[in-house]
Short mmCIF file of C-alpha atoms in Angstrom, two decimals:
data_model
loop_
_atom_site.label_atom_id
_atom_site.label_comp_id
_atom_site.label_asym_id
_atom_site.label_seq_id
_atom_site.Cartn_x
_atom_site.Cartn_y
_atom_site.Cartn_z
CA MET O 24 70.95 168.19 66.77
CA SER O 25 70.20 166.42 69.97
CA LEU O 26 70.80 162.34 69.69
CA SER O 27 68.19 159.81 69.90
CA PRO O 28 68.03 157.10 72.60
CA PRO O 29 69.80 154.17 70.61
CA ILE O 30 73.01 156.88 69.49
CA LEU O 31 73.12 157.91 72.91
CA LEU O 32 73.11 153.94 74.25
CA LYS O 33 75.57 153.20 71.44
CA GLU O 34 77.89 156.32 72.36
CA ARG O 35 77.61 155.31 76.18
CA GLU O 36 78.57 151.57 75.49
CA GLU O 37 81.93 152.66 73.48
CA ASN O 38 82.64 154.87 76.55
CA ASN O 39 81.58 152.20 78.93
CA SER O 40 84.04 149.85 76.92
CA ARG O 41 86.81 152.40 77.71
CA PHE O 42 85.97 152.75 81.42
CA VAL O 43 86.31 148.80 82.28
CA GLU O 44 89.58 148.84 79.99
CA LYS O 45 91.18 150.91 82.16
CA LYS O 46 89.80 149.36 85.57
CA GLN O 47 93.01 148.10 87.30
CA PRO O 48 92.69 144.48 89.34
CA GLN O 49 91.14 145.59 93.18
CA THR O 50 90.11 143.95 96.26
CA THR O 51 86.37 143.12 95.56
CA SER O 52 84.28 146.37 97.02
CA ILE O 53 82.81 144.00 99.51
CA ASP O 54 85.69 142.87 101.45
CA ALA O 55 86.90 146.20 102.56
CA GLU O 56 86.39 147.98 105.15
CA ASP O 57 84.81 150.78 103.46
CA PRO O 58 82.56 149.19 101.24
CA LEU O 59 82.85 152.32 98.95
CA GLN O 60 86.79 152.26 98.75
CA ASN O 61 87.70 149.94 95.90
CA LEU O 62 84.93 150.10 93.59
CA CYS O 63 86.15 149.74 89.96
CA LEU O 64 84.32 153.06 88.37
CA ALA O 65 84.28 155.19 85.21
CA SER O 66 86.00 158.86 85.78
CA GLN O 67 83.37 160.35 88.42
CA GLU O 68 84.89 164.27 86.47
CA VAL O 69 81.84 164.94 84.90
CA LEU O 70 80.29 164.58 88.60
CA GLN O 71 83.19 167.31 90.13
CA LYS O 72 82.37 170.20 87.16
CA ALA O 73 78.37 169.86 87.77
CA GLN O 74 78.89 169.80 91.47
CA GLN O 75 81.42 172.86 90.54
CA ASN O 76 79.14 174.62 88.75
CA GLY O 77 75.66 174.24 91.04
CA ARG O 78 72.15 172.91 89.79
CA SER O 79 71.73 173.07 86.03
CA LYS O 80 68.01 172.85 83.83
CA CYS O 81 66.29 169.07 83.15
CA LEU O 82 65.78 168.84 79.68
CA LYS O 83 62.65 167.55 80.08
CA CYS O 84 60.85 169.68 82.56
CA GLY O 85 63.12 172.30 82.74
CA GLY O 86 63.18 171.70 86.49
CA SER O 87 66.39 173.20 88.39
CA ARG O 88 68.03 169.78 89.41
CA MET O 89 71.71 168.91 90.99
CA PHE O 90 73.25 165.96 88.75
CA TYR O 91 70.24 164.47 87.91
CA CYS O 92 65.91 165.10 87.53
CA TYR O 93 64.71 162.86 89.93
CA THR O 94 61.39 163.20 88.41
CA CYS O 95 61.83 162.30 84.73
CA TYR O 96 64.96 159.95 85.17
CA VAL O 97 67.32 162.16 83.20
CA PRO O 98 70.97 163.42 84.04
CA VAL O 99 71.07 167.25 83.87
CA GLU O 100 72.07 169.62 80.86
CA ASN O 101 75.17 169.75 82.78
CA VAL O 102 75.65 166.20 82.77
CA PRO O 103 76.12 165.26 80.00
CA VAL O 104 74.57 161.67 79.05
CA GLU O 105 77.36 160.14 76.62
CA GLN O 106 79.48 160.54 79.93
CA LEU O 107 77.97 158.40 81.72
CA PRO O 108 78.68 154.87 82.06
CA LEU O 109 75.97 152.15 81.06
CA VAL O 110 75.85 148.80 83.31
CA LYS O 111 74.57 145.62 81.65
CA LEU O 112 72.83 143.71 84.05
CA PRO O 113 71.79 140.08 84.33
CA LEU O 114 67.79 140.37 85.01
CA LYS O 115 65.73 143.26 84.45
CA ILE O 116 64.86 145.17 87.62
CA ASP O 117 61.50 146.01 88.67
CA ILE O 118 61.01 149.54 91.30
CA ILE O 119 58.18 149.28 92.97
CA LYS O 120 57.81 153.02 94.73
CA HIS O 121 55.96 154.17 97.70
CA PRO O 122 53.80 157.55 96.38
CA ASN O 123 54.89 159.15 99.74
CA GLU O 124 58.67 158.31 99.06
CA THR O 125 60.42 161.47 98.23
CA ASP O 126 61.43 160.95 94.89
CA GLY O 127 64.90 163.62 95.77
CA LYS O 128 65.59 161.27 98.40
CA SER O 129 65.64 157.82 96.79
CA THR O 130 68.64 155.98 95.01
CA ALA O 131 66.53 154.21 92.75
CA ILE O 132 66.20 156.27 89.70
CA HIS O 133 70.22 155.74 90.08
CA ALA O 134 70.00 152.12 88.62
CA LYS O 135 67.41 154.05 85.85
CA LEU O 136 70.05 156.60 84.99
CA LEU O 137 73.33 153.74 85.41
CA ALA O 138 70.89 150.57 83.75
CA PRO O 139 68.31 151.85 81.94
CA GLU O 140 67.74 149.21 79.56
CA PHE O 141 67.31 146.77 82.33
CA VAL O 142 65.61 149.40 85.19
CA ASN O 143 61.65 149.71 85.23
CA ILE O 144 60.55 152.16 88.07
CA TYR O 145 56.50 152.24 89.23
CA THR O 146 54.86 154.17 91.97
CA TYR O 147 52.35 152.28 94.09
CA PRO O 148 49.24 151.52 93.27
CA CYS O 149 50.25 150.93 89.88
CA ILE O 150 52.36 148.00 89.45
CA PRO O 151 51.87 144.93 86.68
CA GLU O 152 50.88 141.89 87.11
CA TYR O 153 53.39 138.62 88.40
CA GLU O 154 50.65 135.70 88.30
CA GLU O 155 51.83 134.75 84.72
CA GLU O 156 55.37 134.96 85.48
CA ASP O 157 55.88 133.79 88.53
CA HIS O 158 58.75 131.33 88.19
CA GLU O 159 60.94 133.34 86.61
CA VAL O 160 60.48 136.37 88.73
CA ALA O 161 61.31 137.08 92.58
CA LEU O 162 60.55 139.78 95.41
CA ILE O 163 63.70 140.60 97.31
CA PHE O 164 62.04 141.17 100.74
CA PRO O 165 63.57 139.82 104.03
CA GLY O 166 61.07 137.73 106.39
CA PRO O 167 60.04 134.08 107.55
CA LYS O 168 59.43 132.40 103.90
CA SER O 169 62.34 134.31 102.61
CA VAL O 170 65.25 131.83 100.41
CA SER O 171 68.89 132.35 99.88
CA ILE O 172 70.13 133.92 96.26
CA LYS O 173 71.93 130.69 96.38
CA ASP O 174 68.58 128.44 96.21
CA ILE O 175 66.39 130.79 93.82
CA SER O 176 67.06 128.14 90.86
CA PHE O 177 65.69 125.35 93.02
CA HIS O 178 62.62 126.81 94.37
CA LEU O 179 62.35 128.16 90.70
CA GLN O 180 62.29 124.84 89.38
CA LYS O 181 59.95 124.01 92.68
CA ARG O 182 57.52 126.23 91.33
CA ILE O 183 57.21 125.02 87.74
CA GLN O 184 56.14 121.38 88.81
CA ASN O 185 53.70 122.66 91.05
CA ASN O 186 52.62 124.73 88.52
CA VAL O 187 52.67 121.13 85.74
CA ARG O 188 50.74 119.27 88.78
CA ASP O 189 47.95 121.99 88.77
CA LYS O 190 47.88 122.58 85.49
CA ASN O 191 46.65 118.15 85.42
CA ASP O 192 44.90 117.90 88.49
CA ASP O 193 41.13 117.37 86.92
CA PRO O 194 39.02 115.59 88.24
CA ASP O 195 37.48 114.25 85.44
CA LYS O 196 40.46 113.39 83.30
CA PRO O 197 41.04 109.49 84.23
CA SER O 198 43.52 108.59 86.35
CA SER O 199 45.98 106.75 84.77
CA LYS O 200 45.58 109.42 81.92
CA ARG O 201 46.21 111.96 84.45
CA LYS O 202 49.32 110.85 85.88
CA LYS O 203 50.92 110.07 82.34
CA THR O 204 50.45 113.37 81.02
CA GLU O 205 51.64 114.71 84.66
CA GLU O 206 54.38 112.96 84.21
CA SER O 207 55.15 113.75 80.31
CA ASP O 208 54.89 117.66 81.85
CA LEU O 209 57.52 117.10 85.13
CA ASN O 210 60.20 115.51 82.56
CA ASP O 211 59.15 118.49 80.17
CA SER O 212 59.40 121.04 82.51
CA LYS O 213 62.78 119.63 83.88
CA CYS O 214 64.21 120.54 80.64
CA LYS O 215 62.46 124.00 80.43
CA GLU O 216 64.77 127.29 81.70
CA THR O 217 64.85 128.13 85.71
CA THR O 218 66.77 131.09 84.90
CA LEU O 219 65.62 133.46 87.13
CA LYS O 220 64.49 136.58 84.49
CA LYS O 221 63.42 139.55 87.14
CA ILE O 222 63.94 140.82 90.18
CA ILE O 223 61.29 143.41 92.59
CA PHE O 224 61.92 146.08 94.66
CA ILE O 225 60.77 148.00 96.45
CA ASP O 226 61.50 151.52 96.90
CA SER O 227 60.57 152.99 100.50
CA THR O 228 61.47 153.49 104.17
CA TRP O 229 61.00 150.34 106.05
CA ASN O 230 57.97 151.38 108.09
CA GLN O 231 55.90 152.00 104.47
CA THR O 232 56.96 148.65 103.06
CA ASN O 233 53.81 146.87 104.17
CA LYS O 234 51.61 148.38 102.42
CA ILE O 235 53.27 147.10 98.99
CA PHE O 236 54.82 143.62 100.30
CA THR O 237 51.03 142.98 101.25
CA ASP O 238 49.03 143.49 97.65
CA GLU O 239 47.78 140.71 96.39
CA ARG O 240 49.80 141.37 93.22
CA LEU O 241 52.79 140.74 94.86
CA GLN O 242 51.74 137.46 97.05
CA GLY O 243 52.40 133.94 96.44
CA LEU O 244 56.23 135.47 94.49
CA LEU O 245 59.29 133.56 95.84
CA GLN O 246 61.09 135.42 98.11
CA VAL O 247 64.54 136.46 98.21
CA GLU O 248 66.14 137.39 101.31
CA LEU O 249 69.83 139.02 100.67
CA LYS O 250 72.82 138.54 103.11
CA THR O 251 73.35 140.61 106.38
CA ARG O 252 75.34 143.94 104.95
CA LYS O 253 75.86 147.46 106.55
CA THR O 254 74.41 150.49 104.72
CA CYS O 255 76.35 153.84 104.14
CA PHE O 256 73.30 155.33 103.38
CA TRP O 257 73.77 159.27 104.91
CA ARG O 258 69.99 159.37 105.24
CA HIS O 259 70.09 156.82 108.54
CA GLN O 260 66.47 155.91 109.30
CA LYS O 261 66.14 156.40 113.16
CA GLY O 262 65.67 153.84 115.38
CA LYS O 263 66.91 150.83 112.73
CA PRO O 264 70.13 149.03 112.20
CA ASP O 265 72.96 149.90 110.06
CA THR O 266 71.73 146.61 108.35
CA PHE O 267 68.63 148.13 106.51
CA LEU O 268 70.34 149.00 102.63
CA SER O 269 69.50 151.98 100.37
CA THR O 270 67.48 150.84 97.43
CA ILE O 271 70.43 151.28 95.07
CA GLU O 272 72.81 149.17 97.68
CA ALA O 273 70.45 146.27 98.17
CA ILE O 274 70.04 145.92 93.72
CA TYR O 275 74.03 146.13 94.00
CA TYR O 276 74.80 143.61 96.57
CA PHE O 277 72.11 141.01 95.26
CA LEU O 278 73.55 141.68 92.06
CA VAL O 279 77.22 140.74 92.99
CA ASP O 280 75.88 138.07 94.89
CA TYR O 281 73.87 136.61 91.79
CA HIS O 282 76.84 136.38 89.95
CA THR O 283 79.37 134.23 92.31
CA ASP O 284 76.90 132.34 93.27
CA ILE O 285 74.15 131.18 90.41
CA LEU O 286 75.95 132.92 87.53
CA LYS O 287 79.24 130.82 89.04
CA GLU O 288 81.65 133.82 87.59
CA THR O 289 84.59 135.31 89.61
CA TYR O 290 83.18 138.81 89.99
CA LYS O 291 85.44 141.57 88.36
CA GLY O 292 83.61 144.79 89.26
CA GLN O 293 80.72 144.28 86.44
CA TYR O 294 78.15 146.37 88.39
CA ASP O 295 80.33 148.75 90.38
CA ASN O 296 79.41 151.77 88.34
CA LEU O 297 75.74 151.13 89.74
CA LEU O 298 77.25 153.13 92.55
CA PHE O 299 78.52 155.37 90.56
CA PHE O 300 76.67 158.45 91.76
CA TYR O 301 76.18 156.97 95.16
CA SER O 302 79.73 156.80 96.15
CA PHE O 303 79.90 159.95 94.74
CA MET O 304 77.70 161.88 97.02
CA TYR O 305 78.80 159.39 100.09
CA GLN O 306 82.13 160.88 99.67
CA LEU O 307 81.31 164.31 99.50
CA ILE O 308 78.58 164.33 102.72
CA LYS O 309 81.76 162.51 104.40
CA ASN O 310 83.95 165.25 103.46
CA ALA O 311 81.32 168.24 104.19
CA LYS O 312 80.89 166.68 107.30
CA CYS O 313 84.62 166.69 108.20
CA SER O 314 84.60 170.78 107.07
CA GLY O 315 81.41 171.56 108.30
CA ASP O 316 80.38 172.54 104.91
CA LYS O 317 75.96 172.60 105.85
CA GLU O 318 76.05 173.81 102.06
CA THR O 319 77.73 171.24 100.34
CA ARG O 320 75.42 168.38 102.54
CA LYS O 321 72.68 171.08 101.14
CA ILE O 322 73.10 170.54 97.52
CA THR O 323 73.41 166.90 97.69
CA HIS O 324 69.92 166.40 99.56
#
C-alpha cells in the first residue's frame, strides 16, 4: 500500500529529527576552504546504494532516472522518499525556470525535493502575479538597484509607507483630511509586520536571465544581491566568473545569510541538507575526475 503525502511528510519529519540529533558541532561550511566539506548532512547511504544500483523508475511517469525524476520532482523507486531529509525554511521560495533550461541539469529541483512545502517551480512565462504582495516579496538578482540582505526589512517598510501615500493621494480629498488619514495609515503601517515572506530565484544560464528579469510582473519588486561566494558547480558556464552560483547554491547561501542577518540567530546547519543531492554529486564528479571514470560523470548528468 502506498503512503499518502501527509504520512510521508510526517515520517520524513521524524527521520529528520533523528538526523539533527546525530549532528556534531562543526565549523560552519561557508568558512571552510571547501564550502561543501563541513556540511551537517543526513546520511547519504540511500544515494550511495542508488548510485551502485544504477537508474531506476520514476513512480509517476515511469521514466528511467538516477536519484530523482527531474520532470515530476519526485525521487525514483530506488530512493525511498522517507529516507530523504526534510528541510524547514523560514519563508516560501518561488523558482522561475527558463523554458530552454535543460531539466536534467537544473539544481532547482533539489530544493523542491528537500523542502516540498516551501518551494514552487514555475516554467516561464507561466509565473504568478506579485503586485499585491510586493511589500513581502524579494527577487534575488544582482544589479545597481539591488540591496543587501541585512537591509531587506528597511526597504520593505519603506515600500509599505510609499504604498500608503499612493493610496491616500486623492486630489478630491481636502488637504487637511488627507494629511490626517495619511498620518494615521503611516502609523498603522509601522505596526505592520514587515517580514519577508517569499523570495524569487531565476533558474537559467546567465545569458538567458534577461528575458525573465525584464518581465513586467517582476518589475518593481525589491531586488536583493547575495554576498560574493565561489561556486562548486561542475557545469561551469564558459566565460563566466566562478562567483556565478548554481540555483541551489544561491538558495542555500541566501538562507544562511538571512538566518544570521535578519533572524539574528546563530547558524547551526539548519539548511545544510538543501545541499544533500548537490554535495553527493559534487563528490562523485570530483572522484570521477581523479580516477578518470567517465561513466560515473555521465551518470550524474
